[in-house]
PDB file of C-alpha atoms in Angstrom:
ATOM      1  CA  MET A   1       9.855 -15.690 -13.569  1.00  0.00           C
ATOM      2  CA  ILE A   2      10.493 -17.680 -10.386  1.00  0.00           C
ATOM      3  CA  ASN A   3      13.056 -16.843  -7.767  1.00  0.00           C
ATOM      4  CA  ASN A   4      14.265 -20.450  -7.604  1.00  0.00           C
ATOM      5  CA  LYS A   5      16.600 -19.939  -4.682  1.00  0.00           C
ATOM      6  CA  LYS A   6      13.783 -18.804  -2.423  1.00  0.00           C
ATOM      7  CA  ARG A   7      11.178 -20.986  -4.143  1.00  0.00           C
ATOM      8  CA  LYS A   8      12.528 -24.195  -2.592  1.00  0.00           C
ATOM      9  CA  GLY A   9      11.512 -23.119   0.904  1.00  0.00           C
ATOM     10  CA  LEU A  10       7.981 -22.031   0.075  1.00  0.00           C
ATOM     11  CA  ASN A  11       4.864 -23.482   1.619  1.00  0.00           C
ATOM     12  CA  LEU A  12       2.730 -23.722  -1.501  1.00  0.00           C
ATOM     13  CA  GLU A  13      -0.707 -23.971   0.113  1.00  0.00           C
ATOM     14  CA  LEU A  14      -2.702 -20.926  -0.875  1.00  0.00           C
ATOM     15  CA  ARG A  15      -6.037 -19.640   0.433  1.00  0.00           C
ATOM     16  CA  ALA A  16      -5.902 -15.895  -0.292  1.00  0.00           C
ATOM     17  CA  VAL A  17      -4.495 -13.438  -2.827  1.00  0.00           C
ATOM     18  CA  LEU A  18      -3.850  -9.831  -1.836  1.00  0.00           C
ATOM     19  CA  PHE A  19      -3.739  -7.250  -4.635  1.00  0.00           C
ATOM     20  CA  ASP A  20      -2.177  -3.840  -4.518  1.00  0.00           C
ATOM     21  CA  LEU A  21      -4.262  -1.371  -6.550  1.00  0.00           C
ATOM     22  CA  ASP A  22      -2.092   1.534  -7.707  1.00  0.00           C
ATOM     23  CA  ASN A  23      -0.057   0.559 -10.765  1.00  0.00           C
ATOM     24  CA  THR A  24      -0.950  -3.072 -10.196  1.00  0.00           C
ATOM     25  CA  LEU A  25      -4.634  -3.213 -11.192  1.00  0.00           C
ATOM     26  CA  ILE A  26      -4.898   0.372 -12.411  1.00  0.00           C
ATOM     27  CA  LEU A  27      -2.167   2.296 -14.223  1.00  0.00           C
ATOM     28  CA  PHE A  28      -1.233   5.964 -13.899  1.00  0.00           C
ATOM     29  CA  GLU A  29       1.689   8.359 -13.608  1.00  0.00           C
ATOM     30  CA  GLU A  30       2.098   9.016  -9.886  1.00  0.00           C
ATOM     31  CA  ASP A  31       3.641  12.457 -10.253  1.00  0.00           C
ATOM     32  CA  LYS A  32       0.902  13.720 -12.601  1.00  0.00           C
ATOM     33  CA  PHE A  33      -1.852  12.419 -10.337  1.00  0.00           C
ATOM     34  CA  PHE A  34      -0.482  13.772  -7.066  1.00  0.00           C
ATOM     35  CA  THR A  35       0.335  17.153  -8.583  1.00  0.00           C
ATOM     36  CA  ALA A  36      -3.220  17.526  -9.918  1.00  0.00           C
ATOM     37  CA  TYR A  37      -4.749  16.073  -6.747  1.00  0.00           C
ATOM     38  CA  THR A  38      -2.832  18.382  -4.380  1.00  0.00           C
ATOM     39  CA  LYS A  39      -3.548  21.472  -6.477  1.00  0.00           C
ATOM     40  CA  LYS A  40      -7.298  20.809  -6.558  1.00  0.00           C
ATOM     41  CA  LEU A  41      -7.540  19.673  -2.922  1.00  0.00           C
ATOM     42  CA  TYR A  42      -5.880  22.904  -1.788  1.00  0.00           C
ATOM     43  CA  LEU A  43      -8.951  24.882  -2.885  1.00  0.00           C
ATOM     44  CA  SER A  44     -10.885  23.286  -0.015  1.00  0.00           C
ATOM     45  CA  PHE A  45      -8.416  24.767   2.490  1.00  0.00           C
ATOM     46  CA  ARG A  46      -7.364  28.046   0.870  1.00  0.00           C
ATOM     47  CA  ASP A  47      -9.049  30.080   3.626  1.00  0.00           C
ATOM     48  CA  LEU A  48      -6.741  28.468   6.181  1.00  0.00           C
ATOM     49  CA  LEU A  49      -3.359  27.925   4.506  1.00  0.00           C
ATOM     50  CA  THR A  50      -1.158  29.212   1.728  1.00  0.00           C
ATOM     51  CA  PRO A  51      -0.504  26.761  -1.134  1.00  0.00           C
ATOM     52  CA  GLN A  52       3.016  26.066   0.161  1.00  0.00           C
ATOM     53  CA  LYS A  53       1.893  25.570   3.758  1.00  0.00           C
ATOM     54  CA  PHE A  54      -0.930  23.309   2.611  1.00  0.00           C
ATOM     55  CA  ALA A  55       1.410  21.146   0.540  1.00  0.00           C
ATOM     56  CA  GLU A  56       3.821  20.918   3.460  1.00  0.00           C
ATOM     57  CA  ARG A  57       1.035  20.049   5.895  1.00  0.00           C
ATOM     58  CA  LEU A  58      -0.439  17.430   3.570  1.00  0.00           C
ATOM     59  CA  MET A  59       2.933  15.748   3.058  1.00  0.00           C
ATOM     60  CA  TYR A  60       3.747  15.885   6.766  1.00  0.00           C
ATOM     61  CA  ALA A  61       0.445  14.305   7.788  1.00  0.00           C
ATOM     62  CA  THR A  62       0.774  11.642   5.092  1.00  0.00           C
ATOM     63  CA  LEU A  63       4.288  10.722   6.210  1.00  0.00           C
ATOM     64  CA  MET A  64       3.125  10.629   9.818  1.00  0.00           C
ATOM     65  CA  MET A  65       0.328   8.268   8.792  1.00  0.00           C
ATOM     66  CA  THR A  66       2.947   5.746   7.688  1.00  0.00           C
ATOM     67  CA  LYS A  67       4.151   5.788  11.303  1.00  0.00           C
ATOM     68  CA  ASN A  68       0.753   5.098  12.843  1.00  0.00           C
ATOM     69  CA  ASP A  69       1.227   3.075  16.024  1.00  0.00           C
ATOM     70  CA  GLY A  70      -2.072   1.209  15.682  1.00  0.00           C
ATOM     71  CA  LYS A  71      -3.964   2.965  18.478  1.00  0.00           C
ATOM     72  CA  THR A  72      -6.305   4.795  16.083  1.00  0.00           C
ATOM     73  CA  THR A  73      -7.362   4.420  12.462  1.00  0.00           C
ATOM     74  CA  ASN A  74      -5.224   5.931   9.740  1.00  0.00           C
ATOM     75  CA  ALA A  75      -7.930   8.517   9.074  1.00  0.00           C
ATOM     76  CA  GLU A  76      -7.922   9.700  12.679  1.00  0.00           C
ATOM     77  CA  PHE A  77      -4.135   9.658  12.836  1.00  0.00           C
ATOM     78  CA  PHE A  78      -3.802  11.620   9.598  1.00  0.00           C
ATOM     79  CA  VAL A  79      -6.284  14.374  10.371  1.00  0.00           C
ATOM     80  CA  ARG A  80      -4.919  14.839  13.907  1.00  0.00           C
ATOM     81  CA  HIS A  81      -1.499  15.670  12.491  1.00  0.00           C
ATOM     82  CA  PHE A  82      -2.918  17.683   9.611  1.00  0.00           C
ATOM     83  CA  ALA A  83      -4.927  19.786  12.084  1.00  0.00           C
ATOM     84  CA  ASP A  84      -1.983  20.640  14.324  1.00  0.00           C
ATOM     85  CA  GLY A  85      -1.847  24.430  14.543  1.00  0.00           C
ATOM     86  CA  ILE A  86      -4.968  25.046  12.444  1.00  0.00           C
ATOM     87  CA  PRO A  87      -7.664  26.942  14.397  1.00  0.00           C
ATOM     88  CA  ILE A  88     -10.587  24.620  13.600  1.00  0.00           C
ATOM     89  CA  SER A  89     -11.324  21.118  14.837  1.00  0.00           C
ATOM     90  CA  SER A  90     -10.133  17.865  13.307  1.00  0.00           C
ATOM     91  CA  ASP A  91     -13.747  16.873  12.677  1.00  0.00           C
ATOM     92  CA  GLN A  92     -14.400  20.039  10.683  1.00  0.00           C
ATOM     93  CA  LEU A  93     -11.249  19.537   8.652  1.00  0.00           C
ATOM     94  CA  TRP A  94     -12.162  15.926   7.913  1.00  0.00           C
ATOM     95  CA  LEU A  95     -15.563  17.059   6.657  1.00  0.00           C
ATOM     96  CA  ARG A  96     -13.757  19.203   4.091  1.00  0.00           C
ATOM     97  CA  PHE A  97     -11.797  16.171   2.897  1.00  0.00           C
ATOM     98  CA  GLU A  98     -14.991  14.114   2.688  1.00  0.00           C
ATOM     99  CA  LYS A  99     -16.790  16.827   0.690  1.00  0.00           C
ATOM    100  CA  PHE A 100     -13.874  17.020  -1.728  1.00  0.00           C
ATOM    101  CA  TYR A 101     -13.845  13.262  -2.255  1.00  0.00           C
ATOM    102  CA  ALA A 102     -17.610  13.211  -2.774  1.00  0.00           C
ATOM    103  CA  THR A 103     -17.745  16.104  -5.230  1.00  0.00           C
ATOM    104  CA  GLU A 104     -14.318  16.547  -6.859  1.00  0.00           C
ATOM    105  CA  PHE A 105     -12.380  13.280  -6.885  1.00  0.00           C
ATOM    106  CA  GLU A 106     -14.115  11.896  -9.964  1.00  0.00           C
ATOM    107  CA  GLN A 107     -12.288  14.422 -12.164  1.00  0.00           C
ATOM    108  CA  PHE A 108      -9.056  12.412 -11.833  1.00  0.00           C
ATOM    109  CA  HIS A 109     -10.593   9.441 -13.639  1.00  0.00           C
ATOM    110  CA  SER A 110      -9.015  10.590 -16.901  1.00  0.00           C
ATOM    111  CA  LEU A 111      -5.529  10.082 -15.434  1.00  0.00           C
ATOM    112  CA  MET A 112      -6.190   6.389 -14.765  1.00  0.00           C
ATOM    113  CA  ALA A 113      -6.377   3.329 -16.999  1.00  0.00           C
ATOM    114  CA  PRO A 114      -7.466  -0.158 -15.902  1.00  0.00           C
ATOM    115  CA  LEU A 115      -4.847  -2.812 -16.552  1.00  0.00           C
ATOM    116  CA  ALA A 116      -5.913  -4.946 -19.505  1.00  0.00           C
ATOM    117  CA  GLY A 117      -6.913  -8.426 -18.384  1.00  0.00           C
ATOM    118  CA  ALA A 118      -6.875  -7.644 -14.661  1.00  0.00           C
ATOM    119  CA  ARG A 119     -10.639  -8.041 -14.286  1.00  0.00           C
ATOM    120  CA  GLU A 120     -10.593 -11.495 -15.861  1.00  0.00           C
ATOM    121  CA  ILE A 121      -7.768 -12.598 -13.565  1.00  0.00           C
ATOM    122  CA  VAL A 122      -9.580 -11.438 -10.432  1.00  0.00           C
ATOM    123  CA  ILE A 123     -12.840 -13.083 -11.527  1.00  0.00           C
ATOM    124  CA  ASN A 124     -10.980 -16.333 -12.245  1.00  0.00           C
ATOM    125  CA  LEU A 125      -9.505 -16.378  -8.746  1.00  0.00           C
ATOM    126  CA  LYS A 126     -12.899 -15.590  -7.257  1.00  0.00           C
ATOM    127  CA  LYS A 127     -14.432 -18.549  -9.092  1.00  0.00           C
ATOM    128  CA  ARG A 128     -11.687 -20.774  -7.735  1.00  0.00           C
ATOM    129  CA  GLY A 129     -12.799 -19.984  -4.201  1.00  0.00           C
ATOM    130  CA  LEU A 130      -9.802 -18.023  -2.957  1.00  0.00           C
ATOM    131  CA  LYS A 131     -10.204 -15.137  -0.560  1.00  0.00           C
ATOM    132  CA  LEU A 132      -9.442 -11.848  -2.303  1.00  0.00           C
ATOM    133  CA  VAL A 133      -8.164  -8.672  -0.679  1.00  0.00           C
ATOM    134  CA  ILE A 134      -7.539  -5.219  -2.123  1.00  0.00           C
ATOM    135  CA  ALA A 135      -4.372  -4.464  -0.160  1.00  0.00           C
ATOM    136  CA  THR A 136      -3.870  -0.917  -1.358  1.00  0.00           C
ATOM    137  CA  ASN A 137      -2.000   1.430   0.944  1.00  0.00           C
ATOM    138  CA  PRO A 138      -4.861   2.579   3.209  1.00  0.00           C
ATOM    139  CA  MET A 139      -4.425   6.324   2.935  1.00  0.00           C
ATOM    140  CA  PHE A 140      -7.837   7.078   1.395  1.00  0.00           C
ATOM    141  CA  PRO A 141     -11.255   6.507   3.014  1.00  0.00           C
ATOM    142  CA  ILE A 142     -13.383   3.617   1.781  1.00  0.00           C
ATOM    143  CA  ASN A 143     -15.552   5.719  -0.531  1.00  0.00           C
ATOM    144  CA  VAL A 144     -12.439   6.788  -2.449  1.00  0.00           C
ATOM    145  CA  GLN A 145     -11.145   3.228  -2.624  1.00  0.00           C
ATOM    146  CA  LEU A 146     -14.478   2.192  -4.130  1.00  0.00           C
ATOM    147  CA  ILE A 147     -14.262   4.982  -6.703  1.00  0.00           C
ATOM    148  CA  ARG A 148     -10.788   3.815  -7.664  1.00  0.00           C
ATOM    149  CA  LEU A 149     -11.996   0.224  -7.917  1.00  0.00           C
ATOM    150  CA  ARG A 150     -14.698   1.435 -10.306  1.00  0.00           C
ATOM    151  CA  TRP A 151     -11.995   3.076 -12.406  1.00  0.00           C
ATOM    152  CA  ALA A 152     -10.243  -0.316 -12.438  1.00  0.00           C
ATOM    153  CA  ASN A 153     -13.524  -1.954 -13.555  1.00  0.00           C
ATOM    154  CA  LEU A 154     -13.592  -4.043 -10.365  1.00  0.00           C
ATOM    155  CA  ASP A 155     -16.244  -2.328  -8.251  1.00  0.00           C
ATOM    156  CA  ASP A 156     -18.845  -5.084  -8.749  1.00  0.00           C
ATOM    157  CA  ILE A 157     -16.598  -7.832  -7.345  1.00  0.00           C
ATOM    158  CA  CYS A 158     -17.164  -8.884  -3.749  1.00  0.00           C
ATOM    159  CA  PHE A 159     -13.758  -8.693  -2.090  1.00  0.00           C
ATOM    160  CA  ASP A 160     -13.224 -10.170   1.352  1.00  0.00           C
ATOM    161  CA  LEU A 161     -11.496  -6.972   2.456  1.00  0.00           C
ATOM    162  CA  ILE A 162     -10.625  -3.574   0.994  1.00  0.00           C
ATOM    163  CA  THR A 163      -8.109  -1.746   3.164  1.00  0.00           C
ATOM    164  CA  SER A 164      -8.839   1.934   3.721  1.00  0.00           C
ATOM    165  CA  ALA A 165      -8.030   4.778   6.073  1.00  0.00           C
ATOM    166  CA  ASP A 166     -11.266   4.011   7.931  1.00  0.00           C
ATOM    167  CA  ASN A 167     -10.608   0.347   8.687  1.00  0.00           C
ATOM    168  CA  SER A 168      -6.812   0.151   8.946  1.00  0.00           C
ATOM    169  CA  ASN A 169      -4.493   1.118  11.772  1.00  0.00           C
ATOM    170  CA  TYR A 170      -1.242   0.809   9.861  1.00  0.00           C
ATOM    171  CA  CYS A 171       0.206   1.626   6.423  1.00  0.00           C
ATOM    172  CA  LYS A 172       2.692  -0.026   4.129  1.00  0.00           C
ATOM    173  CA  PRO A 173       5.541  -0.803   4.613  1.00  0.00           C
ATOM    174  CA  ASN A 174       4.744  -1.529   8.287  1.00  0.00           C
ATOM    175  CA  LEU A 175       4.547  -5.305   8.702  1.00  0.00           C
ATOM    176  CA  HIS A 176       1.653  -4.796  11.120  1.00  0.00           C
ATOM    177  CA  TYR A 177      -0.390  -3.726   8.083  1.00  0.00           C
ATOM    178  CA  TYR A 178      -0.070  -7.214   6.608  1.00  0.00           C
ATOM    179  CA  HIS A 179      -0.615  -8.945   9.942  1.00  0.00           C
ATOM    180  CA  GLU A 180      -3.772  -6.857  10.455  1.00  0.00           C
ATOM    181  CA  ILE A 181      -5.117  -8.097   7.116  1.00  0.00           C
ATOM    182  CA  CYS A 182      -4.431 -11.706   8.076  1.00  0.00           C
ATOM    183  CA  GLN A 183      -6.258 -11.244  11.358  1.00  0.00           C
ATOM    184  CA  LYS A 184      -9.288  -9.836   9.543  1.00  0.00           C
ATOM    185  CA  ILE A 185      -9.470 -12.595   6.931  1.00  0.00           C
ATOM    186  CA  LYS A 186      -8.578 -15.213   9.561  1.00  0.00           C
ATOM    187  CA  LEU A 187      -5.678 -16.780   7.710  1.00  0.00           C
ATOM    188  CA  PRO A 188      -1.970 -17.152   8.501  1.00  0.00           C
ATOM    189  CA  PRO A 189       0.430 -15.138   6.309  1.00  0.00           C
ATOM    190  CA  GLU A 190       1.934 -18.373   5.001  1.00  0.00           C
ATOM    191  CA  GLN A 191      -1.317 -19.121   3.141  1.00  0.00           C
ATOM    192  CA  CYS A 192      -1.436 -15.718   1.417  1.00  0.00           C
ATOM    193  CA  LEU A 193       0.132 -14.315  -1.763  1.00  0.00           C
ATOM    194  CA  MET A 194       0.807 -10.577  -2.014  1.00  0.00           C
ATOM    195  CA  VAL A 195       0.677  -9.233  -5.585  1.00  0.00           C
ATOM    196  CA  GLY A 196       1.982  -5.736  -6.264  1.00  0.00           C
ATOM    197  CA  ASN A 197       4.238  -3.574  -8.381  1.00  0.00           C
ATOM    198  CA  ASP A 198       6.224  -1.997  -5.571  1.00  0.00           C
ATOM    199  CA  ALA A 199       9.460  -3.773  -4.705  1.00  0.00           C
ATOM    200  CA  PHE A 200       9.496  -1.990  -1.347  1.00  0.00           C
ATOM    201  CA  ASN A 201       5.965  -1.517  -0.025  1.00  0.00           C
ATOM    202  CA  ASP A 202       4.523  -4.751  -1.453  1.00  0.00           C
ATOM    203  CA  MET A 203       7.374  -7.239  -1.445  1.00  0.00           C
ATOM    204  CA  ILE A 204       8.143  -6.486   2.204  1.00  0.00           C
ATOM    205  CA  ALA A 205       5.121  -8.701   2.937  1.00  0.00           C
ATOM    206  CA  ALA A 206       7.512 -11.638   2.570  1.00  0.00           C
ATOM    207  CA  LYS A 207       8.885 -10.770   6.011  1.00  0.00           C
ATOM    208  CA  THR A 208       5.548 -11.879   7.497  1.00  0.00           C
ATOM    209  CA  GLY A 209       5.730 -15.260   5.767  1.00  0.00           C
ATOM    210  CA  MET A 210       3.573 -14.348   2.770  1.00  0.00           C
ATOM    211  CA  LYS A 211       4.514 -15.398  -0.722  1.00  0.00           C
ATOM    212  CA  THR A 212       5.061 -12.480  -3.094  1.00  0.00           C
ATOM    213  CA  TYR A 213       4.544 -11.715  -6.787  1.00  0.00           C
ATOM    214  CA  LEU A 214       6.145  -8.575  -8.219  1.00  0.00           C
ATOM    215  CA  ALA A 215       3.962  -7.325 -11.095  1.00  0.00           C
ATOM    216  CA  THR A 216       5.977  -5.630 -13.830  1.00  0.00           C
ATOM    217  CA  ASP A 217       3.243  -4.052 -15.978  1.00  0.00           C
ATOM    218  CA  SER A 218       3.937  -0.534 -14.681  1.00  0.00           C
ATOM    219  CA  ASP A 219       7.734  -0.596 -14.855  1.00  0.00           C
ATOM    220  CA  HIS A 220       7.588   2.107 -17.534  1.00  0.00           C
ATOM    221  CA  LEU A 221       5.574   4.477 -15.311  1.00  0.00           C
ATOM    222  CA  SER A 222       6.766   6.952 -12.700  1.00  0.00           C
ATOM    223  CA  ILE A 223       6.629   5.703  -9.111  1.00  0.00           C
ATOM    224  CA  GLU A 224       9.131   8.186  -7.731  1.00  0.00           C
ATOM    225  CA  LEU A 225       7.394   8.522  -4.359  1.00  0.00           C
ATOM    226  CA  SER A 226       7.723   4.809  -3.669  1.00  0.00           C
ATOM    227  CA  ARG A 227      11.308   4.706  -4.897  1.00  0.00           C
ATOM    228  CA  ALA A 228      12.240   7.655  -2.680  1.00  0.00           C
ATOM    229  CA  LEU A 229      10.823   5.856   0.321  1.00  0.00           C
ATOM    230  CA  ALA A 230      12.765   2.719  -0.505  1.00  0.00           C
ATOM    231  CA  LYS A 231      15.952   4.719  -1.048  1.00  0.00           C
ATOM    232  CA  HIS A 232      15.883   6.108   2.481  1.00  0.00           C
ATOM    233  CA  SER A 233      14.881   2.871   4.165  1.00  0.00           C
ATOM    234  CA  LYS A 234      17.420   0.808   6.055  1.00  0.00           C
ATOM    235  CA  VAL A 235      15.264  -2.315   5.784  1.00  0.00           C
ATOM    236  CA  GLU A 236      16.818  -5.132   3.789  1.00  0.00           C
ATOM    237  CA  MET A 237      14.266  -6.004   1.136  1.00  0.00           C
ATOM    238  CA  PRO A 238      13.575  -9.640   0.257  1.00  0.00           C
ATOM    239  CA  ALA A 239      13.524 -10.626  -3.387  1.00  0.00           C
ATOM    240  CA  PRO A 240      10.064 -11.514  -4.739  1.00  0.00           C
ATOM    241  CA  ASP A 241       9.194 -15.194  -4.937  1.00  0.00           C
ATOM    242  CA  PHE A 242       7.728 -14.624  -8.402  1.00  0.00           C
ATOM    243  CA  LYS A 243       7.992 -11.808 -10.922  1.00  0.00           C
ATOM    244  CA  GLY A 244       6.312 -10.991 -14.214  1.00  0.00           C
ATOM    245  CA  PRO A 245       3.311  -9.310 -15.824  1.00  0.00           C
ATOM    246  CA  LEU A 246      -0.016  -9.807 -14.106  1.00  0.00           C
ATOM    247  CA  SER A 247      -1.144 -11.898 -17.069  1.00  0.00           C
ATOM    248  CA  GLU A 248       1.195 -14.654 -15.879  1.00  0.00           C
ATOM    249  CA  LEU A 249      -0.248 -14.796 -12.375  1.00  0.00           C
ATOM    250  CA  CYS A 250      -2.738 -17.597 -13.061  1.00  0.00           C
ATOM    251  CA  HIS A 251       0.063 -19.642 -14.639  1.00  0.00           C
ATOM    252  CA  THR A 252       2.151 -19.059 -11.511  1.00  0.00           C
ATOM    253  CA  LEU A 253      -0.707 -20.250  -9.310  1.00  0.00           C
ATOM    254  CA  GLU A 254      -0.504 -23.653 -10.974  1.00  0.00           C
ATOM    255  CA  LYS A 255       2.518 -24.223  -8.747  1.00  0.00           C
ATOM    256  CA  PHE A 256       0.332 -23.834  -5.638  1.00  0.00           C
ATOM    257  CA  LYS A 257      -2.136 -26.106  -3.929  1.00  0.00           C
ATOM    258  CA  LEU A 258      -5.215 -23.860  -3.928  1.00  0.00           C
ATOM    259  CA  ILE A 259      -7.479 -24.322  -0.922  1.00  0.00           C
ATOM    260  CA  PRO A 260     -10.877 -22.713  -1.521  1.00  0.00           C
ATOM    261  CA  GLU A 261     -12.913 -21.404   1.401  1.00  0.00           C
TER     262      GLU A 261
END
């Protein structure tokens, strides 16, 4: 479905497609995942914090990460706030996170399901010479993002950029996050299309000049965390330029002049 009112003003030259990952290329119930994830992650810190204090600290540091001012990576910013008041160093705490991701994260695979047809769509765009970015909210380190791409059956595809806590200095919905991507792939926002399921965190990319496609495949799933964030935001959200299941994306791209690299 096309937002015709906004469509008339679009620059339809396209050189890059940015894909959100969570509930865009891989489907899961957010609440089930984060409940299981937090409960298991706590075991790596049970000598330092009670379950309640750990959950509070994890949420606080995660929320603070969304306010990163760009002076350090998201990973550094997160662990600095997580470590506040804990009597061991940030480096030691981060090692605990890394050990957990290396040895325990795989158990959450059963909660995820790759979106049918997503792999074929991504491969098609790759063959057409467009730059491809995994523009997932960069709250996990790169090794975790790669694990999640494997769960989505996309780990063998050479993306031009995968945003992660290690290589990003901002988070969604900060517009600097999208500008940082454009700087790294050396393209103006006007030549990029952001594809995602989140009407807040993903569609806000339109404010940079990007075109946007709101994927509807996960509308039946719980994304309460994202909706809560949108509910408390005072930012006026732009309507998506295009909207529909991911399977219609290639049809939508027929309206663009594709410029391969």
